[in-house]
Amino acid sequence: MNAIKETHFNLPGQTNYYKGKVRDVYTIDNKFLAMVVTDRISAFDVVLPEPIPYKGQVLNQIAARFLEATADIVPNWVIAVPDPSVTIGRICEPFKVEMVIRGYLAGHAWREYSAGKRQVCGESLPEGLKENDILPEPIITPTTKASVGHDEDISRAEILKQNIVSADDYAQLEVYTKALFKRGTEIAAKQGLILVDTKYEFGKVDGQIYLIDEIHTPDSSRYFYKEGYEERQQKGEAQKQLSKEFVRKWLIENGFQGKDGQVVPVMTPEIVKSISERYIELYEQIIGEVFVKSDNDSVLNRVETNIKAALTNL
């Protein structure tokens, strides 16, 4: 199966090109971004060697759906989605923090808690919690945005002290983050899912704050299945979940957590196929519709053609 590992297009009006962990981003006329969501996959801040067919399409289409469903809460950067793997939008100056919000004690927060910490990013956590327990109320645990290496936890107080974000803007980001999480939780519940935690990124242009990047995707969020959640918690069983956590667990089981000296395990065709199938399952559970695979034979030609056609309408 063909997958989009990387792109090297020459687009009309192109003024810059940036290759991120999983996205290839083209700057057009210094005003717009054409973002190709490739099939690269990252975990522990490391890009894994094999791309996952249809992963980019899954993420791009989930993000497009949720950005549209939250546009009444906060304006977002999207102008057009001309291809299943592409979003075109306005350039915003990104805030240098990611707004992580957690409704349950899972993932990184649980690893910190189980190591004995009772504060995460300045937010106090009560004693006696188990992994995946619901928190008394959602907490915002921001991280700094690292251009290289690992993102780092940071508190609200430290963000303001270092003037990373102004007090007024940060207060608005908190309001948006809580409202978006509430909406995402409501949409997830209709699909029999629990939105456990997620992250939002914001930017600013002409004094206006915009929601940027993807939202509520399995790469940026963790979902549990609602049915059986309480029972599994009471029995101390692992929660059935929809997220990229299954990739992280496979890596951990094979001795890789992104630490110095560790080697990424071999990604066999069977492993790649199983990850692709899990991403498609994620799409169908989160969106509640059958996933329609895009043409994967001449995928790069299709993507480039669709971007060029869309740029003529900007």
XYZ file of C-alpha atoms in Angstrom, residues 94-216:
123
model
C 1.299 30.368 17.397
C 1.322 30.726 21.156
C 4.360 28.903 22.525
C 2.289 26.641 24.761
C -0.002 23.704 24.101
C -3.157 23.690 26.184
C -3.502 20.138 27.508
C -6.735 19.435 29.386
C -7.447 16.273 31.355
C -10.727 14.935 32.688
C -9.254 11.626 33.868
C -5.994 10.475 35.431
C -4.357 8.724 32.486
C -1.199 8.665 30.409
C 1.510 11.151 31.395
C -0.480 12.502 34.365
C -0.897 8.977 35.749
C 2.825 8.241 35.283
C 3.635 11.391 37.263
C 1.036 10.525 39.932
C 2.181 6.925 40.290
C 5.743 8.228 40.773
C 4.470 10.056 43.868
C 3.798 13.522 42.489
C 0.573 15.177 43.640
C 0.969 18.281 41.520
C 1.003 18.384 37.728
C 1.707 21.760 36.109
C 0.728 23.504 39.343
C -2.588 21.625 39.582
C -3.087 19.680 42.829
C -4.397 16.130 42.659
C -6.115 14.376 45.579
C -4.738 11.265 47.277
C -6.142 7.833 46.619
C -6.732 8.019 42.865
C -6.309 5.000 40.622
C -5.194 4.981 37.005
C -7.988 6.220 34.698
C -10.157 7.576 37.549
C -12.268 10.611 36.715
C -10.812 13.806 38.194
C -12.951 16.025 40.469
C -13.005 18.484 37.555
C -10.963 18.837 34.357
C -7.516 20.343 34.850
C -5.382 22.274 32.375
C -1.781 21.037 32.298
C 0.055 23.111 29.656
C 3.287 22.131 27.956
C 5.868 24.256 26.243
C 6.084 23.738 22.483
C 9.508 22.339 21.688
C 10.688 22.793 18.104
C 13.261 20.077 18.825
C 13.086 17.318 21.437
C 10.508 16.870 24.154
C 7.730 19.232 25.171
C 7.972 20.164 28.861
C 5.293 20.549 31.519
C 4.775 24.118 32.696
C 2.405 25.816 35.119
C 0.099 28.759 34.529
C 2.157 30.775 37.030
C 5.398 30.040 35.180
C 3.858 30.908 31.787
C 2.824 34.311 33.125
C 6.079 34.842 35.037
C 8.139 34.158 31.903
C 5.688 36.245 29.838
C 5.324 33.374 27.353
C 1.684 34.412 26.983
C 0.116 37.642 28.280
C -2.258 37.345 31.247
C -5.260 38.470 29.176
C -4.553 36.074 26.327
C -3.886 33.176 28.692
C -7.168 33.750 30.499
C -8.934 33.602 27.123
C -7.063 30.428 26.150
C -8.269 28.778 29.363
C -11.880 29.756 28.604
C -11.633 28.384 25.061
C -9.885 25.191 26.238
C -12.608 24.381 28.773
C -15.418 25.131 26.327
C -13.833 23.032 23.567
C -13.285 20.125 25.951
C -16.921 20.327 27.067
C -18.097 20.244 23.423
C -15.726 17.401 22.589
C -16.974 15.464 25.612
C -20.600 15.903 24.505
C -19.862 14.758 20.937
C -17.865 11.768 22.205
C -20.697 10.731 24.546
C -23.073 10.487 21.563
C -20.658 7.933 20.064
C -20.458 5.923 23.298
C -17.028 7.358 24.076
C -15.362 9.289 26.895
C -12.976 12.104 25.932
C -10.269 11.481 28.534
C -7.744 14.183 27.694
C -6.696 16.249 24.724
C -4.597 19.213 23.658
C -5.370 22.414 21.806
C -3.060 24.828 20.043
C -3.888 28.454 19.429
C -2.454 31.280 17.391
C -3.111 34.939 16.799
C -3.426 37.165 13.751
C -4.564 40.803 13.635
C -5.357 40.666 17.361
C -7.733 37.699 16.950
C -7.121 34.336 18.643
C -7.664 31.301 16.393
C -7.737 27.594 17.104
C -5.012 25.994 14.995
C -3.731 22.510 14.215
C -5.810 19.329 14.617
C -8.299 18.732 17.430
C -9.948 15.693 19.006
